[in-house]
mmCIF file of C-alpha atoms and ligand atoms in Angstrom:
data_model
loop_
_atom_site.group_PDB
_atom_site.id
_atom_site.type_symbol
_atom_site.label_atom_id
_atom_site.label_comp_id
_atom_site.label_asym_id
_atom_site.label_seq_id
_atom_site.Cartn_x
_atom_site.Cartn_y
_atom_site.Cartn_z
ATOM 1 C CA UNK A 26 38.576 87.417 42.228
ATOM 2 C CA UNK A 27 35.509 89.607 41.792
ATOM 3 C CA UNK A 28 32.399 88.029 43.255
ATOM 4 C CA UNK A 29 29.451 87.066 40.966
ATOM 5 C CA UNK A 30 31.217 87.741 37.942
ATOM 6 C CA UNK A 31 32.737 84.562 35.726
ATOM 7 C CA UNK A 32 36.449 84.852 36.645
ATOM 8 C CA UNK A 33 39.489 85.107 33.846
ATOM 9 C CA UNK A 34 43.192 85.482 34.194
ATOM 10 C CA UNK A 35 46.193 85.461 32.600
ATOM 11 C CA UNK A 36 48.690 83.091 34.794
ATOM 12 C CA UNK A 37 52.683 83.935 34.019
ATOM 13 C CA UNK A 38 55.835 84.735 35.881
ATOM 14 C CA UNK A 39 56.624 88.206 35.422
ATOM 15 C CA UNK A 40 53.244 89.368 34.578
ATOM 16 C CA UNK A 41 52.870 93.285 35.410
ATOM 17 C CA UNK A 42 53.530 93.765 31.735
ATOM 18 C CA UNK A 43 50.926 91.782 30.313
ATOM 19 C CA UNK A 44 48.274 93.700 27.645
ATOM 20 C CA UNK A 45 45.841 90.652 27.886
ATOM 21 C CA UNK A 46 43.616 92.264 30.992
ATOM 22 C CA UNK A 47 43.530 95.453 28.641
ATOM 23 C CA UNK A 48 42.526 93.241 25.456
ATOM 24 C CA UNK A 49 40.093 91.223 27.398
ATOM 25 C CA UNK A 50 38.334 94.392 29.412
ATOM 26 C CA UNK A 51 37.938 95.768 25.724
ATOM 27 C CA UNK A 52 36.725 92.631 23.971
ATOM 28 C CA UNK A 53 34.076 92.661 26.912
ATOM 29 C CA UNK A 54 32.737 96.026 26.743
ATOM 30 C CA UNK A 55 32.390 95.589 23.061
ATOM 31 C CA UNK A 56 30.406 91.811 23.315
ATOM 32 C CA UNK A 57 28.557 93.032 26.209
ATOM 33 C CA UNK A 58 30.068 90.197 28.109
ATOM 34 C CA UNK A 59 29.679 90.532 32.079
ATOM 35 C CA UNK A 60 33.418 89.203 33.316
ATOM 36 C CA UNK A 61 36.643 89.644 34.953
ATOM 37 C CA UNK A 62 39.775 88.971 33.612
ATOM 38 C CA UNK A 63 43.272 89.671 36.003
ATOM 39 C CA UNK A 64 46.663 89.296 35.899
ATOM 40 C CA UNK A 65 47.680 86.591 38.117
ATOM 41 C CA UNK A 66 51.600 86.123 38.887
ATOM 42 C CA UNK A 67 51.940 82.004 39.341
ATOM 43 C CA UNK A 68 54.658 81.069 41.572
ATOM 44 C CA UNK A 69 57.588 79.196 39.110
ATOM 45 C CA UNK A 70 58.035 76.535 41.461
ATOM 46 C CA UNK A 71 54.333 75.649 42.426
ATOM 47 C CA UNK A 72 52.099 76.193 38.789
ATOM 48 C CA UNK A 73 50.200 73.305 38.495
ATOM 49 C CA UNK A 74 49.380 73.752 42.259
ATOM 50 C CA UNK A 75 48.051 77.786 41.470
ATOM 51 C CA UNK A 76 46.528 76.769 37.699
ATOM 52 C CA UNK A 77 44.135 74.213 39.963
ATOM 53 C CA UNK A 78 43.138 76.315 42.805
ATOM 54 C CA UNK A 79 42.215 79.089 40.821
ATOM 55 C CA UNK A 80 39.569 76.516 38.596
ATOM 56 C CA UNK A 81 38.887 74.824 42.166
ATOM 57 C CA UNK A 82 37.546 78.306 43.343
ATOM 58 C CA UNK A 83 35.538 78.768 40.162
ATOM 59 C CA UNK A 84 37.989 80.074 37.803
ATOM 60 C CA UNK A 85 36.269 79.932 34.013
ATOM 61 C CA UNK A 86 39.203 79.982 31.726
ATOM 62 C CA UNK A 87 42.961 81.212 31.488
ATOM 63 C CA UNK A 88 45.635 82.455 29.113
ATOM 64 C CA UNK A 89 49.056 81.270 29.890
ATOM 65 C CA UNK A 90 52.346 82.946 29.391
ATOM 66 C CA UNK A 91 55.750 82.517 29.856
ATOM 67 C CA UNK A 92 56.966 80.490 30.841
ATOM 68 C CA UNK A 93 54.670 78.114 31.944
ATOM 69 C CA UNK A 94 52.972 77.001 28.718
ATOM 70 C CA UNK A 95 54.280 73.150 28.593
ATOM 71 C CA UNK A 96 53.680 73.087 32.224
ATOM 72 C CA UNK A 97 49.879 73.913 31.495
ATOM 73 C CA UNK A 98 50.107 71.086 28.433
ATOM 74 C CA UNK A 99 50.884 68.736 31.061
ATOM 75 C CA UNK A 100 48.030 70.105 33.573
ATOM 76 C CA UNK A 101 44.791 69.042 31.313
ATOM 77 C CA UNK A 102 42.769 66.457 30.999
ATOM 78 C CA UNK A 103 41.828 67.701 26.974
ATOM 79 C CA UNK A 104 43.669 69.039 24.442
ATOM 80 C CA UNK A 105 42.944 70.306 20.950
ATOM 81 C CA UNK A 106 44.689 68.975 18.162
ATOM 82 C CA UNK A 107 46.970 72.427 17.680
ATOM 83 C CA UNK A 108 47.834 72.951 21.055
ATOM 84 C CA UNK A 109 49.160 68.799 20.425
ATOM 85 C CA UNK A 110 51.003 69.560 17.947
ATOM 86 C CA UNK A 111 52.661 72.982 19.517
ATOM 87 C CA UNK A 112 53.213 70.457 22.486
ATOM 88 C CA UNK A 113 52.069 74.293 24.493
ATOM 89 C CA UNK A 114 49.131 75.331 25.773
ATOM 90 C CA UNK A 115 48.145 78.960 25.884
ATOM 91 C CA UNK A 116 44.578 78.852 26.658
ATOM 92 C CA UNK A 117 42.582 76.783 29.425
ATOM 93 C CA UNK A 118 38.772 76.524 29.814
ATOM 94 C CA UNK A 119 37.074 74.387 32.078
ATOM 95 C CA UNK A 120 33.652 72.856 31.309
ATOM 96 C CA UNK A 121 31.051 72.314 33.005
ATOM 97 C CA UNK A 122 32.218 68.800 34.040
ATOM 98 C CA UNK A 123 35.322 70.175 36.002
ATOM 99 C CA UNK A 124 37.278 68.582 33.432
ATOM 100 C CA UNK A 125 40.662 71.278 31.875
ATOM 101 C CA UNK A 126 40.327 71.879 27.853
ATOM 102 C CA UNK A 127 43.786 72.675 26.931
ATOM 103 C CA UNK A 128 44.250 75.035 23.665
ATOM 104 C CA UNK A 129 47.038 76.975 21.398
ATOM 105 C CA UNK A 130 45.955 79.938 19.749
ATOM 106 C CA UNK A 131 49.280 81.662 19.063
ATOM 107 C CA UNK A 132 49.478 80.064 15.662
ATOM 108 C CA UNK A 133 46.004 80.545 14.472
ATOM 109 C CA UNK A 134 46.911 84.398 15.604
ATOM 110 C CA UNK A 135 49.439 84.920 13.960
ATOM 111 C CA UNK A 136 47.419 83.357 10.901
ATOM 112 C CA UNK A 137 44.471 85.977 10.790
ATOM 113 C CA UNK A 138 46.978 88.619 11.497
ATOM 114 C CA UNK A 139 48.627 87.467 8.301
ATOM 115 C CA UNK A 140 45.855 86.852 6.059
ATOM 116 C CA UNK A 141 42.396 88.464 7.733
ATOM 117 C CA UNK A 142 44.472 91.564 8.874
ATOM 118 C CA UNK A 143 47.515 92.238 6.611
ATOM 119 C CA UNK A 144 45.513 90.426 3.799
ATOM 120 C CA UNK A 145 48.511 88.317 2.710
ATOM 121 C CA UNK A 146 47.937 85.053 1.108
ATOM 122 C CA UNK A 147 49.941 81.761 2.510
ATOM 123 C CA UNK A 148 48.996 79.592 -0.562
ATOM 124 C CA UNK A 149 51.445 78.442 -2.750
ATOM 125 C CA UNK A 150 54.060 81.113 -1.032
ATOM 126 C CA UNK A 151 57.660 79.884 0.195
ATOM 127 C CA UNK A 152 58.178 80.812 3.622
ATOM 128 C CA UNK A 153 60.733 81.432 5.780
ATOM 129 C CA UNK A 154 60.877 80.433 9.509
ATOM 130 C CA UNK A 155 62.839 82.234 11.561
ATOM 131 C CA UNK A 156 63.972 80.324 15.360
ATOM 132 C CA UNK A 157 63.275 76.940 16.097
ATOM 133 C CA UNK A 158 61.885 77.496 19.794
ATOM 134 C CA UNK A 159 58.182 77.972 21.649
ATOM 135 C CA UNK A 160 57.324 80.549 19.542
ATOM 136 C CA UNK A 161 57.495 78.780 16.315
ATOM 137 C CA UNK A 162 56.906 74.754 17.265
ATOM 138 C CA UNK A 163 53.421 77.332 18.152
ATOM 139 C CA UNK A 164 52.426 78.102 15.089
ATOM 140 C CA UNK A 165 53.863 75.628 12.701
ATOM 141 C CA UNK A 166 50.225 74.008 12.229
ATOM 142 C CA UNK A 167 48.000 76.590 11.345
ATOM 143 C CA UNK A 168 50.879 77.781 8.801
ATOM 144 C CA UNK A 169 50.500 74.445 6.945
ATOM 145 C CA UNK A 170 47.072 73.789 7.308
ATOM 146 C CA UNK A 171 46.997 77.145 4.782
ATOM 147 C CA UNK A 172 48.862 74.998 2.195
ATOM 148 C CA UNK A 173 52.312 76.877 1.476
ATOM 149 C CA UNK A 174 54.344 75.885 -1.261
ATOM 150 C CA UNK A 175 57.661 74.893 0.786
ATOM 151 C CA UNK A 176 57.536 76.353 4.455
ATOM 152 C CA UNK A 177 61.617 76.755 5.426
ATOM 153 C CA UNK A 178 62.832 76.889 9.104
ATOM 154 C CA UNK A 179 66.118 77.910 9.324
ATOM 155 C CA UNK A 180 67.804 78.060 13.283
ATOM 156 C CA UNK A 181 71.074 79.210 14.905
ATOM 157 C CA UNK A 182 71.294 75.598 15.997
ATOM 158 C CA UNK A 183 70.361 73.340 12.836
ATOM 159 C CA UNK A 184 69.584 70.476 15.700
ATOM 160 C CA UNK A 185 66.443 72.612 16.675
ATOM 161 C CA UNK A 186 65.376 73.150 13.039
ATOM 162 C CA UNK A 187 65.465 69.438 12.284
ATOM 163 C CA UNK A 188 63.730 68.391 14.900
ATOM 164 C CA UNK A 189 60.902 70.401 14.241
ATOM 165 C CA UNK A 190 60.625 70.226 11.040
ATOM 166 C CA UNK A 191 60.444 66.189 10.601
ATOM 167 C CA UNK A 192 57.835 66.678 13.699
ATOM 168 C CA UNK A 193 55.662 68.234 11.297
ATOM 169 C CA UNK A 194 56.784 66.692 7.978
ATOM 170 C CA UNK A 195 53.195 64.733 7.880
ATOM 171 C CA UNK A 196 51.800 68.037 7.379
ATOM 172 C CA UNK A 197 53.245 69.896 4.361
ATOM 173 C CA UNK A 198 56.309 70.739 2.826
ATOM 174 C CA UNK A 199 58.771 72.161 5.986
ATOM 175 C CA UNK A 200 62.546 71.758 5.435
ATOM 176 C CA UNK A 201 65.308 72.988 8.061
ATOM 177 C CA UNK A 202 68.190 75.114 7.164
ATOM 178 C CA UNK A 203 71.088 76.815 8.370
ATOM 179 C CA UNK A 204 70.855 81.079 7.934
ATOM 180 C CA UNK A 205 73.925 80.912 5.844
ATOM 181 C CA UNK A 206 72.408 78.299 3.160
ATOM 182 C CA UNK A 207 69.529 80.444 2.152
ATOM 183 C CA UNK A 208 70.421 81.859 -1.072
ATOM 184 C CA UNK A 209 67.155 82.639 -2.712
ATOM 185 C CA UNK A 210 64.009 84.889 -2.274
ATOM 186 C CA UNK A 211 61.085 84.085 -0.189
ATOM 187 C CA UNK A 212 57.504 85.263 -0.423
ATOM 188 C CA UNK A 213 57.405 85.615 3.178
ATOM 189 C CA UNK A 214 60.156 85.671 5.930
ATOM 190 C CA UNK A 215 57.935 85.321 9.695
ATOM 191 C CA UNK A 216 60.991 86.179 12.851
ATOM 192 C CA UNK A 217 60.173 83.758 15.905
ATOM 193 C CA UNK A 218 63.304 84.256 17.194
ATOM 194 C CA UNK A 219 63.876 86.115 20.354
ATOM 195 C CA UNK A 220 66.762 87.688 18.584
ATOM 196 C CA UNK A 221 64.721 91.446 18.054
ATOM 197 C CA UNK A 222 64.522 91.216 22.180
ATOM 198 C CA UNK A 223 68.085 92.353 22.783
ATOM 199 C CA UNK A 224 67.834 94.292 19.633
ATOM 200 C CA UNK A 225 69.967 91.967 17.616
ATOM 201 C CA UNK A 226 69.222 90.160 14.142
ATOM 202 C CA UNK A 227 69.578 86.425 13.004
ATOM 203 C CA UNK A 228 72.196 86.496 10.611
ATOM 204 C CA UNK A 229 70.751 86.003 7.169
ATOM 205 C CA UNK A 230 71.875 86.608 3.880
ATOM 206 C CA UNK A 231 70.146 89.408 2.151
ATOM 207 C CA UNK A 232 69.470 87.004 -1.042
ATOM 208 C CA UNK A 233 66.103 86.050 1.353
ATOM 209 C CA UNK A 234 64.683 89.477 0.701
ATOM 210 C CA UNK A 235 63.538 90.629 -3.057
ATOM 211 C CA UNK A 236 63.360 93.883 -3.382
ATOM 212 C CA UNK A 237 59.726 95.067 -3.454
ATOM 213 C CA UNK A 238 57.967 91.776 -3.416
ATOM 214 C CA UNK A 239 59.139 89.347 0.245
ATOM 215 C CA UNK A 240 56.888 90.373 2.692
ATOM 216 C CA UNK A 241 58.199 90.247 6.437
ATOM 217 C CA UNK A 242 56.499 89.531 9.906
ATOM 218 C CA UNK A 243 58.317 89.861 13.141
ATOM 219 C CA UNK A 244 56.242 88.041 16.198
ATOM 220 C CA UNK A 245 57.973 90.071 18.144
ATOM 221 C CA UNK A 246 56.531 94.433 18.685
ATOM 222 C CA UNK A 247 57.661 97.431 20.007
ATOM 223 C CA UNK A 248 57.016 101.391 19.599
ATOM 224 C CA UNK A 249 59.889 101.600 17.186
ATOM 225 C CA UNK A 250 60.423 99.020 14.194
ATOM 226 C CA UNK A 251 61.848 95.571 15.531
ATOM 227 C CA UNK A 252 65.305 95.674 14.111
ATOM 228 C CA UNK A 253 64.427 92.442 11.930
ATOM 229 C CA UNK A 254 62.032 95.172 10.175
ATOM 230 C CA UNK A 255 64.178 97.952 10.012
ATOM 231 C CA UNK A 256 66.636 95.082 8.146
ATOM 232 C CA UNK A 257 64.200 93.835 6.087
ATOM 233 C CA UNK A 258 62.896 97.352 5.105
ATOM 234 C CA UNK A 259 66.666 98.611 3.961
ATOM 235 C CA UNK A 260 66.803 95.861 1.781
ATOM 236 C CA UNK A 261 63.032 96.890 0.005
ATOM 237 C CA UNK A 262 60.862 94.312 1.361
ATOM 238 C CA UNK A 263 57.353 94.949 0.598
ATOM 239 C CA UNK A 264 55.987 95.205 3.518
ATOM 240 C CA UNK A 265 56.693 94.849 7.695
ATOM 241 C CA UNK A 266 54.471 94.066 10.453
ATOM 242 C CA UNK A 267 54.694 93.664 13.508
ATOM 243 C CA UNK A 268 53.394 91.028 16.494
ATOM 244 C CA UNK A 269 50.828 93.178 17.704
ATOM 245 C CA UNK A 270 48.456 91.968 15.527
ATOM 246 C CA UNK A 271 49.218 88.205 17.032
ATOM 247 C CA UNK A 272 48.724 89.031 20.622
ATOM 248 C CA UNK A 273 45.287 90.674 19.754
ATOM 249 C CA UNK A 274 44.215 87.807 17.719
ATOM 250 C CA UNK A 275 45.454 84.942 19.559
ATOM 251 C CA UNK A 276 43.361 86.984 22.743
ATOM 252 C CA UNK A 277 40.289 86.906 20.138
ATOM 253 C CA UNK A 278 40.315 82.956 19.720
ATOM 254 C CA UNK A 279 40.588 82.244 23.195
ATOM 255 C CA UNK A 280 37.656 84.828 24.185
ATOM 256 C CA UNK A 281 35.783 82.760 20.922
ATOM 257 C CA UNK A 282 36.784 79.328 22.892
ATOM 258 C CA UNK A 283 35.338 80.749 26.530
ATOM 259 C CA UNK A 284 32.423 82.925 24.851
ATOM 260 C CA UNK A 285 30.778 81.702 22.252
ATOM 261 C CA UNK A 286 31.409 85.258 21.085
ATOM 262 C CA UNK A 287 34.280 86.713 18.000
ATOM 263 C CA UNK A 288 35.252 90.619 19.020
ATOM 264 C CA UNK A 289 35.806 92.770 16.416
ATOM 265 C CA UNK A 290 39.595 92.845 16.913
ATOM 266 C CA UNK A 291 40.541 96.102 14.466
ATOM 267 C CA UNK A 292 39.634 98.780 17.344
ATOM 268 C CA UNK A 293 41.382 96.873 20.158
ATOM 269 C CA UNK A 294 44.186 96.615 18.161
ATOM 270 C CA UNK A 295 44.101 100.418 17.027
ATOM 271 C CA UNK A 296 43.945 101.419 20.769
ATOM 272 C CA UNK A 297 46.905 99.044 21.917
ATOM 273 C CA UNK A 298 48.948 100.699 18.659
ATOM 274 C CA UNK A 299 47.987 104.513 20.224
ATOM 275 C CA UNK A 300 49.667 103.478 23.556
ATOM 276 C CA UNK A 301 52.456 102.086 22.179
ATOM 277 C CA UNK A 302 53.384 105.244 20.649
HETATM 278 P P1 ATR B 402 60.694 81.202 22.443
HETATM 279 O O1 ATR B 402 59.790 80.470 23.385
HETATM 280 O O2 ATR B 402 60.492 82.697 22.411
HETATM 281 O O3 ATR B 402 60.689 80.613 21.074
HETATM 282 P P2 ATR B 402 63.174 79.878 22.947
HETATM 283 O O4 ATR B 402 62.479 78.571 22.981
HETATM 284 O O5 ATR B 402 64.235 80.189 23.964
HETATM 285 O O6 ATR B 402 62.143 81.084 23.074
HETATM 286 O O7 ATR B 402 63.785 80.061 21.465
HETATM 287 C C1 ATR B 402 64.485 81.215 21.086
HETATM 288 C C2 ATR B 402 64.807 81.122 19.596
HETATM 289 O O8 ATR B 402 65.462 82.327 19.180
HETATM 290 C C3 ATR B 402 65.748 79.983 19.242
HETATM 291 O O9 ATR B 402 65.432 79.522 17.943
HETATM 292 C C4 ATR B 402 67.116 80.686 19.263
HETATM 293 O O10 ATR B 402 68.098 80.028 18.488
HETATM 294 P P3 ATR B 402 68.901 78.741 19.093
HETATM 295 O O11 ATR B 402 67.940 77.590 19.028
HETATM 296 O O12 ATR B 402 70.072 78.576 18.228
HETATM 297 O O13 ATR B 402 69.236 79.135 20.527
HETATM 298 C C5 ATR B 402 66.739 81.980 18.626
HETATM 299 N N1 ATR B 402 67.663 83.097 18.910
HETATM 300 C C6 ATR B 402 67.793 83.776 20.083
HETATM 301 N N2 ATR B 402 68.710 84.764 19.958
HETATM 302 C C7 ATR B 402 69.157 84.723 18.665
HETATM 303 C C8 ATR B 402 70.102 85.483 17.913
HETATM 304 N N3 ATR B 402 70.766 86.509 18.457
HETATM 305 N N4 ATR B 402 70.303 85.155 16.614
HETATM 306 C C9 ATR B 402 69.634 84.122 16.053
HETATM 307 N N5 ATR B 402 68.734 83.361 16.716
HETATM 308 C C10 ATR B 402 68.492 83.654 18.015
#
């Protein structure tokens, strides 16, 4: 920890690859904001015991990674609605009190990346879930609070898909599916699969994709198109984007949340893009 400064981290297990310190040093530069931010590898066997040291020693707020996000849901004493619904927690802030908020900003991330960034409207669309895991019991909220027209999740294992989608049933239209039943277009297919990290692809019909109008997100990003987007793109989807947009944004909530200030996200994003490359 850097003395004097309000201390930041980032708590996962590995975590030498993580881009939040970058985001965060940029996001403070920009606001003016006098903090430190670090990388912080938690032990997997001792979390909860690391998480509360570093706010006993004056820690300010963290980000959590894998894979210790429901461990972190069951550390606080708060939690905001989303982060109860994602039953994950990827942000903590203390307040003054001592007492542990507990928030989940991956799905209102993803959300401004899709609408605010990419300029895509979720209104009225159909649109496809890819994966029933973390990643997308994450960000099912904030995609219904925008009011789709029929929000699909279709899983490897239908079980997973079921589940989650009468967990969120109260919310808006979400159905489960197997890949092989989906037959017609979507406005918008969104990949939360891990499927794009060993390179492979869920195994979906190419009816999902009309040529030149379904749109396609992949949470996932890398220097090269994710191979759901190279897919997607040889069929003639509109567009592809990546989950670079995500990480940046879901970075920019939780700096809002500890803050009090929103970073302009567009240059941080443009300079995490150049070192991609
Ligand atoms: P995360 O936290 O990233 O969501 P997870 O909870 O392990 O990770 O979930 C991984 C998701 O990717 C699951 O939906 C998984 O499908 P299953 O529930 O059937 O396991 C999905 N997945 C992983 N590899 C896949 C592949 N090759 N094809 C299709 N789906 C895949």
């Amino acid at each position: 920890m850097v003395a004097g400064l309000d201390q930041y981290g980032v708590f996962g297990n590995p975590i030498g690859h993580s881009k939040s310190p970058l985001i965060h040093r940029l996001f403070a530069e920009q606001t003016g904001q006098t903090m430190s931010y670090e990388a912080l590898l938690a032990p997997l066997d001792g979390f909860a015991d690391f998480a509360r040291d570093f706010f006993a020693r004056g820690g300010r707020g963290a980000n959590v990674t894998v894979p210790f996000k429901e461990q972190a849901f069951a550390l606080v004493n708060q939690l905001s609605e989303r982060a109860e619904r994602a039953g994950a927690v990827n942000t903590l802030c203390r307040h003054a009190d001592g007492k542990l908020l507990g928030d989940n900003t991956d799905g209102v991330g993803l959300v401004r990346d899709l609408t605010v960034n990419a300029g895509w409207s979720l209104a009225d669309q159909r649109i496809l879930l890819l994966g029933a895991g973390g990643a997308v019991r994450g960000v099912l909220q904030p995609l219904l609070a925008h009011k789709p027209r029929e929000l699909v999740i279709a899983n490897r294992t239908l079980s997973k898909a079921e589940t989650l989608a009468q967990h969120f049933a109260d919310l808006g239209p979400v159905l489960a599916s197997e890949f092989a039943w989906l037959q017609q277009p979507f406005d918008l297919i969104i990949n939360g699969t891990s499927a794009s990290l060993a390179g492979e692809l869920p195994p979906l019909p190419a009816a999902v994709i009309k040529p030149g109008h379904t749109r396609c997100y992949d949470m996932m990003y890398s220097a090269e198109p994710t191979a759901f987007n190279r897919w997607a793109s040889d069929l003639g989807a509109a567009a592809c984007m990546d989950g670079l947009g995500m990480l940046v944004e879901q970075a920019a909530e939780a700096f809002l949340l500890w803050r009090g200030v929103r970073p302009d996200s567009a240059p941080v994003l443009a300079e995490l893009r150049a070192q991609l490359a």
